[in-house]
Structures are given as structure tokens and as C-alpha cells.
């Protein structure tokens, strides 16, 4: 009996290979993304999307000229720079929200954000795990897919990450730029090719005008990789990165000096060295607290990271046993590298703590995403040291660690199954199956038809429920002077827009 069980277990282990696990993970990932993809066809612009798109839509409707649209985008940047905020690159992106060009174009938002998120993640994992550490193709694909599942499903704000263009343009697009920046920095640190330097400088220049977390991430990572590359190779070409630093800092200073920042943050808004030092200390406390909260609220996050850790050990054991390749990496000093990654994660807490005001969901998304990246880096360093010092074959690791670890994750999934109800895919599926998604689409189609009616200058809309599952909706209300009413009327070129109860609207205007 014992021999039979052992043979069965060995067959299961042989079947659950790296390739099969990767294919299974990719299949599960695609299934999980189906509800999100479906909702992309229901998703619509509202609120801030309209506000930032007023000038660009007017330019597009009047001329259908991209040159005129970009000119209107510059006008939008100037107005908000003086009146509300200085993040000039983000405002540029805001002004190009899809409904500027067509009322049906917002469908691309979720697909665009997922494409950037998935694409940049696979590029980053391929660069580090495949090119630097010599793991095989299926190993890095499994690792990237697993992190994407954890990241997307448990992201603090699905709205700001995927569905709401304004929120995603301010945080998700810069995050994907940060991941691409790491790839270019690693490649430039090895080959010093001009194309990578141009890419680095271009990305850092734009990040200077985006959210402060992304700008801070770029500066820290560029400094670290540049310093390590110079220490290893003593090649002065790495000093060209100083130009990238100066370019980003220039854009960041322009952003921080905007008069609109004071209008938005109040008269006390400004830079204080004393407050800055205090906030840096608080960021470490907040970082530890937040990391603990992730595990407390969603234990499956740590279960997934645990399996990833075991899998990385096995994959590194395989790569170390194969033909050696040139894969020197920035982990020559593991303790310092771990401390650096932890500091990088904690640094993401600093901008929000310094501001001392309520922040959008995109801030928490950025914190969470950098937590996962830093966590993966720390696990990779530890796994590399274990492989170097523990003399165990890859086959034994597969049977004695990886497969049991996978079983532990399945058990954790069963025990913590209630947490699944809070995932992005579950919330999306629930919103669809309840009929709310189709109802919302029908109501928004009606609202759009009424707003596009050229025979009416003072538009009366039926109320739309502002609770829309994972979608972002800022409803038009009774007050014509309210923000959403005002920007909606200006976006569509109306004198006024107001909403009344749906039953009242049906009585006056008919269903």
C-alpha cells in the first residue's frame, strides 16, 4: 500500500511540472479576467473624466484634428496647473480620456490598463528571472502570472486600477512605466546602449509630472541600480544617468511649485524639512502596519507568496545546475539589498503621510503593488542564498517542498474562501449576475442619448444609482451647480444638466 501511494505521488509530481503549472495558472488567470473584460463594455466616463476632457472634446468635435486636441490639452494643463494641481503629465493623460473622441470609446479603458499591467509585469519578470537568474521560460511565466493574480484580485481599489480612466491614468500608467524603467535600467547597466538611456530619460522625465509615488520610486531605483552597476564595472558611462535624474527632478519641481497645489492643499501646503524627517520615520511604522494588514485582511496574499518562494527555490536550483551564463545581479550584498527593498516599499507611504489629507484609492493601489514587487525581490534574495548553501537536488525540492506547498495553498484557499468574495473577479461577476451591469448600461445609454440631443440645451436626466460595483460612477444630481452636473454640461456643450427621480422623469418624459 505504501509503495502504491508513493508511486501515485511520484506520478502526480511528474505531471505537475513547471510547464503544466504555468499553463494551469495562465488558464485560471484568463478565466478570472473574463468578468472584468465583460464589464469593460458596460464601463462609462463620469465626473472628473468629463472635467478634464472639456477643452479636448470641444476641439475634436469642432475640427477632428489631433493637433488642435493637443493644443486643447495644453490649455487644460495650464488651467489646472494654476487652479488645482501641478502633475502636468497626468493632466495631459486625463485630457485625452476616450470619450473625448467617441461616446463609445470608453470600452478600451479596462483593456488598455490590463494590457499595460500584464505586459510590463511579464517584461520585468522575464528580465530578472529569465535573463538575470537563468530560470526557464515557463518558470518566469508562472511567477509573473501568480503575482498578477494576487495583484489584480486583491488590489485595494479596482475602480482606480482598471475601470476609471482618471484614476488609472494617474497611478496605473505610471506604475507600468516604473516597471519598464527597471527593465531599461538593468539593461543599460550591463550594455550601456543609447536606446536604453533614451528610454530611461524619457520615462523619468514624464514621471516627474505624474504622481509623487511613481516619481520617488524612479529616483530610488535608478540611484540603486546605477550605484551597483558602477561599483561592479567602474564604467563611467553609468554617470550619464545623472542627466536622467536632473530631467526628472526638473519636472518634479515644476509639478511641486504649481500654484494649484496650494489651492488644493490649503494655505499650509508647502515643504518643511522638519515635517519631512518626521514623515520618513513614520513611513517605516506605516509600512510595517500596512504589510501586516494585507495578511490579516487577505491571508491568501501571503499563501500565494509562500508558494512563489518555494517555486523560486526549485527553479533557481535547476538554473544553477545548468550551463552558467552571464547573469550578475544587484544582490551581491543580500542584507543591504533586502534593507533597500524594504526602504523602497516604506518610501511609498511618505507622500500620503506628508500630505496629511484623504487620498484616492490609487495611492493605496501603488503601495500594494510596490509591496508585492519588493516582497518578490526579498524572497528572491533569500531563495538565492538558500540554493547556494543547501545541497538538495531539484527533484527532491519538487517533491518535498513545491508540491506540498501547492497543497498548503489549496487548503488555505478552502479555509479562506470567504476572502474570494472580495476579489476583483468575484465582485465583477456578482455585479453582472445580479443584473445591475445590464441595468447600468441601459441607463447610461439613455443618459448619453439625452446629452447628445442637439435640440435640448437644458438637459433633464433620470437619477442613476451611484453604487455601481467595481465601476466608477459620479452621478448627476438635483443641483445644477454641483461639480458633476457642471462638468457634464460643459463637456457636452449644454447650458445645464440636472437629474430628477426616475419615476418622476418617466411621468414627465415617458419611458
Coordinates of C-alpha atoms in Angstrom, one line a residue, residues 268-282 350 352-357:
X268 CA -0.4 75.4 4.8
X269 CA 0.7 73.4 1.8
X270 CA 4.5 73.6 1.3
X271 CA 7.8 71.9 2.1
X272 CA 9.1 71.6 5.6
X273 CA 12.4 69.8 6.4
X274 CA 11.3 69.1 10.0
X275 CA 8.0 67.6 8.8
X276 CA 9.8 65.7 6.1
X277 CA 12.2 64.0 8.6
X278 CA 9.3 63.1 10.8
X279 CA 7.3 61.6 8.0
X280 CA 10.2 59.5 6.9
X281 CA 10.3 57.9 10.3
X282 CA 6.5 57.4 10.3
X350 CA 5.7 59.0 2.5
X352 CA 0.4 60.4 1.6
X353 CA 1.7 60.8 5.1
X354 CA 3.3 64.2 4.3
X355 CA 0.1 65.5 2.6
X356 CA -1.9 64.5 5.7
X357 CA -5.2 64.5 3.9

